[in-house]
């Protein structure tokens, strides 16, 4: 419910602060008094674009602020979705700065115009005579049918399942594309993987292998040098061991006559032991070293395989080649796993289809149950609204596709006059007729679902007094379920209101401003009498006005 409207520095309004109540609120005023200014200001807090020519003083900030009572609306999920603080009394504010920039706030939190508009659509519905195109919109027509059929929970279940279905379709398409691409790469990657596996090089120590190759390829040279080393060490006359032994004997005698030679003697002993160990090692290597052409061939072959694989995969170590092997394994295994994934997604899609078909069937049945009653109620309402010959034909036809709200194709057809033919609403009715149809539809909807505050802007244009009286009764009935505003020039409608406001212009020196005031019972009588008889209010006009109010 719109509880308060505050406007500052907008069009002809200097500053306006007005409170509203639940029920049926009437707004009247002379042509040009500024009723459209109120709607223009209100549209800004509903997310519409700013027309900067409407700012009264461009050097000052313009503010339009609305307070809405949300206790009857289930809007907590909306506030949670946009990370906004929920308040039962929510304030929406729009500011237009002298710089030309505009800002929007919900409970003092800055928001984008898109968020403002999304919330505004759930809070207030401004309906003018020329804004009836939604009647021909599929979504709006289904809203009417589904409100009567009470399919809210069923429809939400359908939409959730449809979202899953579409998501699984995307997954299936993606997997199929991957499979198609993987098949192209599968043979090549399998060949590379097999080549590395058959080479059996992943667990080899490259350094050890290279050392082994060097040794095997130089056996003769190594044996020759080891033999020469043995001769240097063990030659009977000039060998290092012979001379070191003689040196040891000499220092053995010297240590008895010179204590300084004792340390040198011990070092000679140590050197002799180390030299004997070296000799033993040389002898051992010479004994175990032998030519092995077969092992040399195998070692050389392994090194060649490794170097070939290094070059092919642009790596330099066995570790890097191992990584390449693991990546190739993943790619090859991926194709195999894709088959299982495809089967799983296909099974999910089959479940989605089964569930969607079941829900769609139930939706269709529920909708078909209310079509006749809806047609009859529309016929009765439109007859009261001056369209006694209007006949509705609402058709619900099945289709094979899963649509946004089921598998039904809905047609709202109207035959406005006798002898005419059934046509879509936007072709079969005039602008005034569409306005009356919209009023009838909104009235029916108001009894079956929580609608936002609705504001009718001169929906009664071109309507006779008798029909306007019925329109007023319908809007009055609607106000039992929701807050209803109507801007009107007709006294019959103005008299039916629970609350009555007047828009008027007021001159202050050289400046004209627009004001909005709530009328008391006496002021209201005067306003309706003036609407009946003009500026010169007669006693007859007053009596007529009183009759209307009674």
Short mmCIF file of C-alpha atoms in Angstrom, two decimals:
data_model
loop_
_atom_site.label_atom_id
_atom_site.label_comp_id
_atom_site.label_asym_id
_atom_site.label_seq_id
_atom_site.Cartn_x
_atom_site.Cartn_y
_atom_site.Cartn_z
CA UNK A 1 0.00 0.00 0.00
CA UNK A 2 1.20 3.51 -0.84
CA UNK A 3 1.24 5.26 2.54
CA UNK A 4 3.03 8.53 1.77
CA UNK A 5 4.17 10.56 -1.22
CA UNK A 6 6.75 13.34 -0.95
CA UNK A 7 7.76 15.45 -3.95
CA UNK A 8 10.18 18.38 -3.96
CA UNK A 9 11.25 20.60 -6.85
CA UNK A 10 9.47 18.69 -9.60
CA UNK A 11 7.55 20.38 -12.46
CA UNK A 12 5.08 22.81 -10.82
CA UNK A 13 5.55 21.30 -7.37
CA UNK A 14 7.73 23.17 -4.89
CA UNK A 15 7.14 20.72 -2.08
CA UNK A 16 4.35 18.25 -1.52
CA UNK A 17 3.88 15.81 1.36
CA UNK A 18 0.72 13.74 1.48
CA UNK A 19 -0.43 10.60 3.30
CA UNK A 20 -2.75 7.95 1.86
CA UNK A 21 -4.92 5.25 3.40
CA UNK A 22 -6.24 1.86 2.38
CA UNK A 23 -9.42 1.75 0.30
CA UNK A 24 -10.69 3.65 -2.73
CA UNK A 25 -8.96 7.02 -3.22
CA UNK A 26 -10.28 9.62 -5.68
CA UNK A 27 -8.12 12.33 -7.25
CA UNK A 28 -9.88 15.13 -9.09
CA UNK A 29 -8.96 18.53 -10.43
CA UNK A 30 -9.36 20.77 -13.42
CA UNK A 31 -7.62 19.95 -16.68
CA UNK A 32 -4.05 21.21 -16.49
CA UNK A 33 -4.04 21.40 -12.70
CA UNK A 34 -1.21 18.87 -12.51
CA UNK A 35 -2.66 15.38 -12.12
CA UNK A 36 -0.20 14.13 -14.75
CA UNK A 37 2.61 15.72 -12.73
CA UNK A 38 1.75 13.44 -9.81
CA UNK A 39 1.89 10.40 -12.06
CA UNK A 40 5.15 11.58 -13.60
CA UNK A 41 6.74 12.01 -10.19
CA UNK A 42 5.41 8.67 -9.01
CA UNK A 43 6.80 6.95 -12.11
CA UNK A 44 10.33 8.11 -11.18
CA UNK A 45 10.31 6.12 -7.95
CA UNK A 46 9.13 3.16 -10.00
CA UNK A 47 12.32 3.21 -12.05
CA UNK A 48 11.38 5.31 -15.09
CA UNK A 49 13.93 7.53 -16.82
CA UNK A 50 14.21 11.17 -15.82
CA UNK A 51 12.98 13.93 -18.13
CA UNK A 52 15.21 16.77 -16.92
CA UNK A 53 12.86 19.37 -18.39
CA UNK A 54 10.47 18.46 -15.55
CA UNK A 55 12.88 19.64 -12.84
CA UNK A 56 11.44 22.92 -11.53
CA UNK A 57 14.74 24.53 -10.49
CA UNK A 58 17.69 22.82 -12.15
CA UNK A 59 20.11 24.42 -9.67
CA UNK A 60 18.54 22.46 -6.81
CA UNK A 61 18.10 18.81 -6.01
CA UNK A 62 14.77 17.21 -6.92
CA UNK A 63 13.40 14.52 -4.60
CA UNK A 64 10.54 12.07 -5.06
CA UNK A 65 9.98 9.72 -2.13
CA UNK A 66 7.31 7.09 -1.45
CA UNK A 67 6.60 5.09 1.67
CA UNK A 68 4.96 1.71 1.10
CA UNK A 69 3.41 -0.55 3.71
CA UNK A 70 4.53 -4.07 2.81
CA UNK A 71 2.92 -6.11 5.58
CA UNK A 72 0.43 -7.72 3.16
CA UNK A 73 3.06 -8.57 0.56
CA UNK A 74 5.44 -11.51 0.64
CA UNK A 75 8.46 -9.48 -0.47
CA UNK A 76 11.10 -10.71 1.97
CA UNK A 77 12.63 -13.02 -0.72
CA UNK A 78 12.99 -10.00 -3.05
CA UNK A 79 14.91 -8.02 -0.42
CA UNK A 80 17.09 -11.04 0.38
CA UNK A 81 17.81 -11.58 -3.32
CA UNK A 82 19.17 -8.04 -3.70
CA UNK A 83 20.80 -7.96 -0.27
CA UNK A 84 18.51 -5.16 0.92
CA UNK A 85 17.23 -4.53 4.43
CA UNK A 86 13.55 -5.43 4.64
CA UNK A 87 11.29 -2.99 6.48
CA UNK A 88 7.50 -3.33 6.83
CA UNK A 89 7.40 0.40 6.07
CA UNK A 90 9.76 0.64 3.09
CA UNK A 91 10.92 3.99 1.73
CA UNK A 92 11.79 4.33 -1.95
CA UNK A 93 13.55 7.54 -2.93
CA UNK A 94 14.71 9.04 -6.21
CA UNK A 95 17.01 12.07 -6.31
CA UNK A 96 17.91 14.16 -9.34
CA UNK A 97 21.03 16.26 -8.70
CA UNK A 98 21.84 19.65 -10.25
CA UNK A 99 24.67 17.91 -12.14
CA UNK A 100 22.02 15.95 -14.05
CA UNK A 101 22.80 12.65 -12.34
CA UNK A 102 20.07 10.70 -10.60
CA UNK A 103 20.27 8.33 -7.66
CA UNK A 104 17.86 5.70 -6.34
CA UNK A 105 17.50 4.31 -2.83
CA UNK A 106 15.50 1.58 -1.11
CA UNK A 107 15.52 2.07 2.67
CA UNK A 108 18.55 4.35 2.22
CA UNK A 109 20.52 1.66 0.36
CA UNK A 110 21.59 2.78 -3.14
CA UNK A 111 20.17 0.62 -5.92
CA UNK A 112 20.11 0.54 -9.71
CA UNK A 113 17.08 1.60 -11.72
CA UNK A 114 16.57 -2.03 -12.71
CA UNK A 115 16.16 -3.06 -9.06
CA UNK A 116 13.92 -0.05 -8.41
CA UNK A 117 11.72 -0.97 -11.35
CA UNK A 118 11.59 -4.64 -10.32
CA UNK A 119 10.31 -3.67 -6.86
CA UNK A 120 8.01 -0.96 -8.24
CA UNK A 121 6.21 -3.46 -10.46
CA UNK A 122 5.22 -5.41 -7.36
CA UNK A 123 4.03 -2.35 -5.46
CA UNK A 124 2.00 -0.19 -7.81
CA UNK A 125 0.31 -0.56 -11.18
CA UNK A 126 -0.36 2.69 -13.04
CA UNK A 127 -3.05 2.08 -15.63
CA UNK A 128 -3.99 4.66 -18.24
CA UNK A 129 -6.46 4.26 -21.08
CA UNK A 130 -3.69 3.86 -23.66
CA UNK A 131 -1.85 1.26 -21.55
CA UNK A 132 -3.96 -1.78 -22.40
CA UNK A 133 -1.55 -3.68 -24.63
CA UNK A 134 -0.77 -6.10 -21.81
CA UNK A 135 -4.26 -7.57 -22.33
CA UNK A 136 -2.97 -9.13 -25.54
CA UNK A 137 0.18 -10.43 -23.85
CA UNK A 138 0.37 -14.19 -23.31
CA UNK A 139 1.95 -13.86 -19.88
CA UNK A 140 -0.81 -11.54 -18.65
CA UNK A 141 -3.56 -13.73 -20.09
CA UNK A 142 -2.10 -16.80 -18.38
CA UNK A 143 -1.88 -14.78 -15.16
CA UNK A 144 -5.65 -14.35 -15.32
CA UNK A 145 -6.37 -18.02 -15.97
CA UNK A 146 -3.85 -19.29 -13.40
CA UNK A 147 -5.13 -16.93 -10.70
CA UNK A 148 -8.61 -18.41 -11.06
CA UNK A 149 -7.31 -21.98 -11.41
CA UNK A 150 -5.10 -21.55 -8.30
CA UNK A 151 -2.09 -23.10 -9.99
CA UNK A 152 0.55 -21.00 -8.19
CA UNK A 153 2.42 -23.88 -6.51
CA UNK A 154 1.97 -26.18 -9.50
CA UNK A 155 3.30 -23.50 -11.85
CA UNK A 156 6.34 -22.85 -9.66
CA UNK A 157 7.06 -26.59 -9.68
CA UNK A 158 6.77 -26.61 -13.47
CA UNK A 159 9.09 -23.61 -13.86
CA UNK A 160 11.70 -25.13 -11.55
CA UNK A 161 11.56 -28.40 -13.49
CA UNK A 162 11.72 -26.54 -16.80
CA UNK A 163 14.84 -24.70 -15.60
CA UNK A 164 16.43 -28.07 -14.72
CA UNK A 165 15.39 -29.45 -18.10
CA UNK A 166 16.98 -26.55 -19.98
CA UNK A 167 20.13 -26.78 -17.86
CA UNK A 168 20.41 -30.49 -18.63
CA UNK A 169 19.87 -29.77 -22.32
CA UNK A 170 22.83 -27.38 -22.21
CA UNK A 171 24.93 -30.00 -20.43
CA UNK A 172 23.98 -32.61 -23.04
CA UNK A 173 24.88 -30.29 -25.91
CA UNK A 174 28.19 -29.43 -24.27
CA UNK A 175 29.01 -33.11 -23.67
CA UNK A 176 28.10 -34.00 -27.25
CA UNK A 177 30.39 -31.26 -28.55
CA UNK A 178 33.16 -32.48 -26.26
CA UNK A 179 32.63 -36.03 -27.43
CA UNK A 180 32.78 -34.99 -31.06
CA UNK A 181 36.03 -33.11 -30.49
CA UNK A 182 37.45 -35.85 -28.27
CA UNK A 183 36.87 -38.47 -30.95
CA UNK A 184 39.01 -36.46 -33.32
CA UNK A 185 41.84 -36.34 -30.77
CA UNK A 186 41.35 -39.81 -29.33
CA UNK A 187 43.39 -41.82 -31.85
CA UNK A 188 46.29 -39.40 -31.84
CA UNK A 189 46.42 -39.13 -28.04
CA UNK A 190 46.10 -42.91 -27.69
CA UNK A 191 49.04 -43.38 -30.06
CA UNK A 192 51.21 -40.95 -28.09
CA UNK A 193 50.21 -42.60 -24.82
CA UNK A 194 50.97 -46.07 -26.12
CA UNK A 195 54.32 -44.90 -27.51
CA UNK A 196 55.42 -43.66 -24.07
CA UNK A 197 54.11 -46.78 -22.34
CA UNK A 198 55.94 -49.13 -24.71
CA UNK A 199 59.19 -47.18 -24.36
CA UNK A 200 59.22 -48.14 -20.65
CA UNK A 201 61.33 -45.16 -19.73
CA UNK A 202 59.16 -43.37 -17.16
CA UNK A 203 60.79 -45.09 -14.16
CA UNK A 204 64.38 -44.90 -15.37
CA UNK A 205 67.15 -42.88 -13.75
CA UNK A 206 68.55 -40.91 -16.65
CA UNK A 207 71.82 -40.02 -14.94
CA UNK A 208 72.54 -43.65 -14.03
CA UNK A 209 71.69 -44.73 -17.56
CA UNK A 210 73.98 -42.12 -19.10
CA UNK A 211 76.82 -43.16 -16.72
CA UNK A 212 76.34 -46.80 -17.64
CA UNK A 213 76.48 -45.93 -21.35
CA UNK A 214 79.71 -43.97 -20.91
CA UNK A 215 81.32 -46.86 -19.03
CA UNK A 216 80.25 -49.57 -21.48
CA UNK A 217 81.30 -47.58 -24.51
CA UNK A 218 84.84 -47.02 -23.05
CA UNK A 219 85.66 -50.45 -21.54
CA UNK A 220 89.01 -50.98 -23.35
CA UNK A 221 90.26 -47.52 -22.51
CA UNK A 222 89.26 -47.82 -18.85
CA UNK A 223 90.86 -51.27 -18.48
CA UNK A 224 94.10 -50.01 -20.05
CA UNK A 225 94.27 -47.06 -17.69
CA UNK A 226 93.45 -49.19 -14.64
CA UNK A 227 96.23 -51.62 -15.61
CA UNK A 228 98.66 -48.76 -15.98
CA UNK A 229 97.61 -47.45 -12.55
CA UNK A 230 98.28 -50.88 -11.06
CA UNK A 231 101.78 -50.86 -12.53
CA UNK A 232 102.47 -47.38 -11.11
CA UNK A 233 101.43 -48.58 -7.69
CA UNK A 234 102.94 -52.06 -7.59
CA UNK A 235 106.08 -52.01 -9.82
CA UNK A 236 108.83 -53.95 -7.99
CA UNK A 237 111.52 -51.30 -8.40
CA UNK A 238 109.86 -47.96 -9.06
CA UNK A 239 106.27 -48.57 -7.94
CA UNK A 240 104.66 -46.08 -5.57
CA UNK A 241 104.01 -48.85 -2.99
CA UNK A 242 107.68 -49.96 -3.04
CA UNK A 243 108.99 -46.44 -2.61
CA UNK A 244 106.40 -45.61 0.07
CA UNK A 245 107.44 -48.77 1.96
CA UNK A 246 111.09 -47.69 1.84
CA UNK A 247 110.04 -44.22 3.03
CA UNK A 248 108.18 -45.81 5.94
CA UNK A 249 111.28 -47.82 6.99
CA UNK A 250 113.49 -44.73 6.98
CA UNK A 251 111.05 -42.67 9.08
CA UNK A 252 110.59 -45.59 11.43
CA UNK A 253 114.27 -45.19 12.34
CA UNK A 254 114.12 -41.37 12.39
CA UNK A 255 111.23 -41.26 14.91
CA UNK A 256 113.55 -42.94 17.43
CA UNK A 257 116.09 -40.11 17.22
CA UNK A 258 113.78 -37.21 16.37
CA UNK A 259 110.42 -36.73 17.99
CA UNK A 260 109.43 -34.27 15.21
CA UNK A 261 109.52 -37.19 12.72
CA UNK A 262 106.99 -39.25 14.68
CA UNK A 263 104.04 -37.33 13.24
CA UNK A 264 105.44 -37.69 9.71
CA UNK A 265 105.85 -41.41 10.27
CA UNK A 266 102.21 -41.75 11.30
CA UNK A 267 101.09 -39.80 8.24
CA UNK A 268 103.21 -42.10 6.00
CA UNK A 269 101.49 -45.11 7.62
CA UNK A 270 98.08 -43.56 6.95
CA UNK A 271 99.00 -42.84 3.34
CA UNK A 272 100.22 -46.39 2.88
CA UNK A 273 96.88 -47.77 4.15
CA UNK A 274 94.90 -45.44 1.83
CA UNK A 275 97.16 -46.39 -1.11
CA UNK A 276 96.65 -50.08 -0.44
CA UNK A 277 92.86 -49.47 -0.39
CA UNK A 278 93.10 -47.61 -3.70
CA UNK A 279 95.06 -50.48 -5.19
CA UNK A 280 92.37 -52.95 -3.99
CA UNK A 281 89.61 -50.80 -5.55
CA UNK A 282 91.48 -50.56 -8.86
CA UNK A 283 91.96 -54.30 -8.84
CA UNK A 284 88.26 -54.83 -8.06
CA UNK A 285 87.15 -52.53 -10.90
CA UNK A 286 89.50 -54.24 -13.27
CA UNK A 287 88.14 -57.65 -12.29
CA UNK A 288 84.46 -56.72 -12.71
CA UNK A 289 84.89 -54.58 -15.81
CA UNK A 290 84.30 -56.43 -19.02
CA UNK A 291 82.94 -55.65 -22.44
CA UNK A 292 79.15 -56.25 -22.79
CA UNK A 293 78.02 -55.38 -26.33
CA UNK A 294 74.43 -56.50 -25.68
CA UNK A 295 74.03 -54.28 -22.60
CA UNK A 296 75.70 -51.41 -24.45
CA UNK A 297 73.21 -51.85 -27.30
CA UNK A 298 70.23 -51.90 -24.92
CA UNK A 299 71.46 -48.86 -23.00
CA UNK A 300 72.10 -46.92 -26.19
CA UNK A 301 68.63 -47.86 -27.46
CA UNK A 302 66.94 -46.70 -24.26
CA UNK A 303 68.76 -43.37 -24.36
CA UNK A 304 67.70 -42.90 -27.97
CA UNK A 305 64.04 -43.56 -27.07
CA UNK A 306 64.25 -41.06 -24.22
CA UNK A 307 65.81 -38.36 -26.40
CA UNK A 308 63.28 -38.97 -29.17
CA UNK A 309 60.40 -38.61 -26.69
CA UNK A 310 62.00 -35.52 -25.17
CA UNK A 311 62.14 -33.92 -28.60
CA UNK A 312 58.61 -34.94 -29.61
CA UNK A 313 57.02 -33.60 -26.42
CA UNK A 314 59.39 -30.66 -25.95
CA UNK A 315 60.58 -31.70 -22.48
CA UNK A 316 63.99 -32.09 -20.89
CA UNK A 317 63.49 -34.44 -17.94
CA UNK A 318 61.84 -37.76 -17.14
CA UNK A 319 59.65 -35.88 -14.63
CA UNK A 320 58.32 -33.62 -17.38
CA UNK A 321 57.70 -36.65 -19.59
CA UNK A 322 55.74 -38.24 -16.73
CA UNK A 323 53.53 -35.13 -16.60
CA UNK A 324 52.89 -35.37 -20.35
CA UNK A 325 51.96 -39.04 -19.88
CA UNK A 326 49.46 -38.17 -17.11
CA UNK A 327 47.82 -35.46 -19.23
CA UNK A 328 47.49 -37.81 -22.19
CA UNK A 329 45.97 -40.44 -19.90
CA UNK A 330 43.35 -37.92 -18.71
CA UNK A 331 42.42 -37.01 -22.28
CA UNK A 332 42.06 -40.63 -23.32
CA UNK A 333 40.06 -41.51 -20.21
CA UNK A 334 37.88 -38.40 -20.69
CA UNK A 335 36.25 -39.83 -23.82
CA UNK A 336 35.36 -42.98 -21.94
CA UNK A 337 33.92 -40.95 -19.06
CA UNK A 338 31.92 -38.80 -21.52
CA UNK A 339 29.87 -41.84 -22.52
CA UNK A 340 28.87 -42.39 -18.89
CA UNK A 341 28.13 -38.68 -18.40
CA UNK A 342 26.02 -38.58 -21.55
CA UNK A 343 24.01 -41.54 -20.36
CA UNK A 344 23.49 -39.91 -16.95
CA UNK A 345 22.33 -36.58 -18.43
CA UNK A 346 20.04 -38.36 -20.87
CA UNK A 347 18.43 -40.19 -17.95
CA UNK A 348 17.93 -36.88 -16.13
CA UNK A 349 16.34 -35.38 -19.23
CA UNK A 350 13.92 -38.30 -19.51
CA UNK A 351 12.92 -37.76 -15.87
CA UNK A 352 12.50 -34.01 -16.54
CA UNK A 353 10.32 -34.71 -19.57
CA UNK A 354 8.16 -37.17 -17.66
CA UNK A 355 7.67 -34.72 -14.81
CA UNK A 356 7.01 -31.75 -17.14
CA UNK A 357 4.40 -33.73 -19.07
CA UNK A 358 2.67 -34.75 -15.84
CA UNK A 359 2.61 -31.19 -14.45
CA UNK A 360 1.55 -29.74 -17.83
CA UNK A 361 -1.33 -32.17 -18.00
CA UNK A 362 -2.51 -31.15 -14.52
CA UNK A 363 -2.11 -27.46 -15.38
CA UNK A 364 -4.21 -27.87 -18.53
CA UNK A 365 -6.95 -29.68 -16.64
CA UNK A 366 -7.12 -27.01 -13.93
CA UNK A 367 -7.13 -24.20 -16.48
CA UNK A 368 -9.86 -25.77 -18.59
CA UNK A 369 -12.04 -26.04 -15.49
CA UNK A 370 -12.19 -22.26 -15.04
CA UNK A 371 -12.56 -21.08 -18.67
CA UNK A 372 -16.36 -21.19 -18.78
CA UNK A 373 -16.74 -19.40 -15.44
CA UNK A 374 -14.24 -16.73 -16.51
CA UNK A 375 -16.07 -16.16 -19.80
CA UNK A 376 -19.41 -15.89 -18.00
CA UNK A 377 -18.07 -13.46 -15.39
CA UNK A 378 -16.49 -11.27 -18.08
CA UNK A 379 -19.76 -11.25 -20.05
CA UNK A 380 -21.71 -10.07 -16.97
CA UNK A 381 -19.18 -7.39 -16.06
CA UNK A 382 -18.86 -6.05 -19.60
CA UNK A 383 -22.64 -5.95 -19.99
CA UNK A 384 -22.76 -3.68 -16.92
CA UNK A 385 -19.95 -1.61 -18.43
CA UNK A 386 -21.85 -0.85 -21.62
CA UNK A 387 -20.74 -3.80 -23.73
CA UNK A 388 -23.87 -6.03 -23.61
CA UNK A 389 -23.08 -7.76 -26.89
CA UNK A 390 -19.46 -8.55 -26.10
CA UNK A 391 -18.72 -12.27 -26.22
CA UNK A 392 -15.46 -13.82 -25.11
CA UNK A 393 -14.07 -17.06 -26.45
CA UNK A 394 -11.09 -18.33 -24.51
CA UNK A 395 -9.32 -21.24 -26.17
CA UNK A 396 -6.68 -23.44 -24.58
CA UNK A 397 -4.93 -25.69 -27.08
CA UNK A 398 -2.19 -28.23 -26.39
CA UNK A 399 1.19 -28.04 -28.10
CA UNK A 400 4.19 -30.33 -28.23
CA UNK A 401 6.74 -27.86 -26.85
CA UNK A 402 7.45 -27.04 -23.24
CA UNK A 403 6.55 -23.34 -23.03
CA UNK A 404 7.37 -20.92 -20.23
CA UNK A 405 4.30 -21.98 -18.23
CA UNK A 406 3.16 -25.31 -19.59
CA UNK A 407 2.23 -26.91 -22.88
CA UNK A 408 -0.83 -24.77 -23.55
CA UNK A 409 -1.40 -22.15 -26.23
CA UNK A 410 -3.92 -19.60 -25.00
CA UNK A 411 -6.15 -17.41 -27.17
CA UNK A 412 -8.32 -14.61 -25.83
CA UNK A 413 -10.80 -13.80 -28.60
CA UNK A 414 -13.50 -11.15 -28.50
CA UNK A 415 -16.60 -10.50 -30.56
CA UNK A 416 -17.49 -6.97 -29.49
CA UNK A 417 -20.75 -6.61 -31.44
CA UNK A 418 -23.54 -8.75 -32.84
CA UNK A 419 -22.76 -10.09 -36.27
CA UNK A 420 -19.05 -9.53 -35.77
CA UNK A 421 -16.32 -12.12 -35.74
CA UNK A 422 -14.02 -13.31 -33.02
CA UNK A 423 -10.73 -11.40 -33.11
CA UNK A 424 -7.70 -11.05 -30.82
CA UNK A 425 -8.27 -8.38 -28.17
CA UNK A 426 -5.94 -5.79 -29.71
CA UNK A 427 -7.84 -6.06 -33.01
CA UNK A 428 -11.38 -6.65 -31.84
CA UNK A 429 -11.84 -3.78 -29.36
CA UNK A 430 -11.46 0.00 -29.32
CA UNK A 431 -9.29 1.82 -26.80
CA UNK A 432 -12.27 2.58 -24.56
CA UNK A 433 -13.49 -1.00 -24.76
CA UNK A 434 -10.04 -2.32 -23.90
CA UNK A 435 -10.00 -0.07 -20.82
CA UNK A 436 -13.30 -1.52 -19.64
CA UNK A 437 -12.10 -5.05 -20.35
CA UNK A 438 -8.92 -4.34 -18.38
CA UNK A 439 -11.00 -3.02 -15.47
CA UNK A 440 -13.12 -6.17 -15.52
CA UNK A 441 -10.05 -8.39 -15.66
CA UNK A 442 -8.30 -6.53 -12.82
CA UNK A 443 -11.48 -6.81 -10.75
CA UNK A 444 -11.58 -10.58 -11.24
CA UNK A 445 -7.87 -10.89 -10.47
CA UNK A 446 -8.16 -8.82 -7.29
CA UNK A 447 -10.44 -11.49 -5.79
CA UNK A 448 -7.99 -14.31 -6.47
CA UNK A 449 -4.49 -12.93 -5.90
CA UNK A 450 -2.73 -10.15 -4.03
CA UNK A 451 -2.33 -7.35 -6.56
CA UNK A 452 -0.22 -4.24 -6.06
CA UNK A 453 -1.77 -0.83 -5.49
CA UNK A 454 -3.50 0.16 -8.71
CA UNK A 455 -3.93 3.68 -10.07
CA UNK A 456 -6.45 4.24 -12.87
CA UNK A 457 -5.68 7.38 -14.84
CA UNK A 458 -8.91 8.66 -16.43
CA UNK A 459 -9.98 5.15 -17.40
CA UNK A 460 -13.51 6.58 -17.55
CA UNK A 461 -12.84 8.86 -20.53
CA UNK A 462 -15.77 8.80 -22.98
CA UNK A 463 -17.97 6.78 -20.63
CA UNK A 464 -21.58 7.74 -19.90
CA UNK A 465 -22.90 8.49 -16.43
CA UNK A 466 -24.71 5.18 -16.02
CA UNK A 467 -21.68 3.12 -17.03
CA UNK A 468 -19.36 5.29 -14.97
CA UNK A 469 -21.47 4.51 -11.92
CA UNK A 470 -20.94 0.79 -12.53
CA UNK A 471 -17.20 1.36 -13.10
CA UNK A 472 -17.04 3.15 -9.77
CA UNK A 473 -18.82 0.26 -8.05
CA UNK A 474 -16.33 -2.20 -9.53
CA UNK A 475 -13.36 -0.12 -8.37
CA UNK A 476 -14.99 0.29 -4.97
CA UNK A 477 -15.36 -3.50 -4.71
CA UNK A 478 -11.74 -3.95 -5.77
CA UNK A 479 -10.64 -1.68 -2.92
CA UNK A 480 -11.80 -4.35 -0.45
CA UNK A 481 -8.84 -6.46 -1.60
CA UNK A 482 -6.28 -3.79 -2.52
CA UNK A 483 -5.57 -0.06 -2.49
CA UNK A 484 -7.19 1.63 -5.49
CA UNK A 485 -6.60 5.15 -6.84
CA UNK A 486 -8.49 6.69 -9.70
CA UNK A 487 -7.99 10.03 -11.41
CA UNK A 488 -11.36 11.04 -12.76
CA UNK A 489 -13.48 13.86 -14.22
CA UNK A 490 -16.77 12.09 -13.51
CA UNK A 491 -18.76 12.98 -10.37
CA UNK A 492 -20.40 9.54 -10.30
CA UNK A 493 -16.99 7.94 -9.77
CA UNK A 494 -15.67 10.66 -7.46
CA UNK A 495 -18.64 10.17 -5.13
CA UNK A 496 -17.86 6.46 -4.62
CA UNK A 497 -14.41 7.06 -3.14
CA UNK A 498 -13.42 6.36 0.43
CA UNK A 499 -10.95 9.26 0.33
CA UNK A 500 -10.95 12.28 -1.96
CA UNK A 501 -7.97 14.46 -2.96
CA UNK A 502 -7.98 17.50 -5.17
CA UNK A 503 -5.16 18.69 -7.40
CA UNK A 504 -5.13 22.45 -7.94
CA UNK A 505 -2.87 25.27 -8.97
CA UNK A 506 -1.98 28.12 -6.66
CA UNK A 507 -0.27 31.41 -7.51
CA UNK A 508 2.40 32.89 -5.27
CA UNK A 509 3.44 36.21 -6.78
CA UNK A 510 4.93 35.38 -10.16
CA UNK A 511 5.08 31.64 -9.48
CA UNK A 512 2.43 28.98 -10.01
CA UNK A 513 2.61 25.77 -8.05
CA UNK A 514 0.61 22.53 -8.00
CA UNK A 515 -0.89 21.43 -4.70
CA UNK A 516 -2.69 18.28 -3.58
CA UNK A 517 -5.11 18.46 -0.68
CA UNK A 518 -7.36 15.93 1.02
CA UNK A 519 -10.98 17.13 1.09
CA UNK A 520 -13.20 17.00 4.13
CA UNK A 521 -16.89 16.19 3.76
CA UNK A 522 -17.94 19.79 3.06
CA UNK A 523 -15.09 20.37 0.59
CA UNK A 524 -15.88 17.12 -1.10
CA UNK A 525 -19.53 18.11 -1.52
CA UNK A 526 -18.41 21.39 -3.10
CA UNK A 527 -15.97 19.60 -5.46
CA UNK A 528 -18.54 17.08 -6.71
CA UNK A 529 -21.17 19.82 -7.11
CA UNK A 530 -18.67 21.79 -9.18
CA UNK A 531 -17.95 18.69 -11.29
CA UNK A 532 -21.70 18.44 -11.89
CA UNK A 533 -22.58 22.06 -12.60
CA UNK A 534 -19.41 24.01 -13.26
CA UNK A 535 -17.75 26.80 -11.28
CA UNK A 536 -21.05 28.44 -10.35
CA UNK A 537 -22.32 25.96 -7.79
CA UNK A 538 -26.11 25.88 -7.57
CA UNK A 539 -28.25 24.46 -4.81
CA UNK A 540 -29.50 21.84 -7.28
CA UNK A 541 -25.92 20.77 -8.00
CA UNK A 542 -25.27 20.50 -4.26
CA UNK A 543 -28.37 18.38 -3.76
CA UNK A 544 -27.36 16.14 -6.66
CA UNK A 545 -23.86 15.86 -5.25
CA UNK A 546 -25.26 14.92 -1.85
CA UNK A 547 -27.41 12.23 -3.47
CA UNK A 548 -24.35 10.79 -5.17
CA UNK A 549 -22.40 10.81 -1.92
CA UNK A 550 -25.25 9.11 -0.11
#
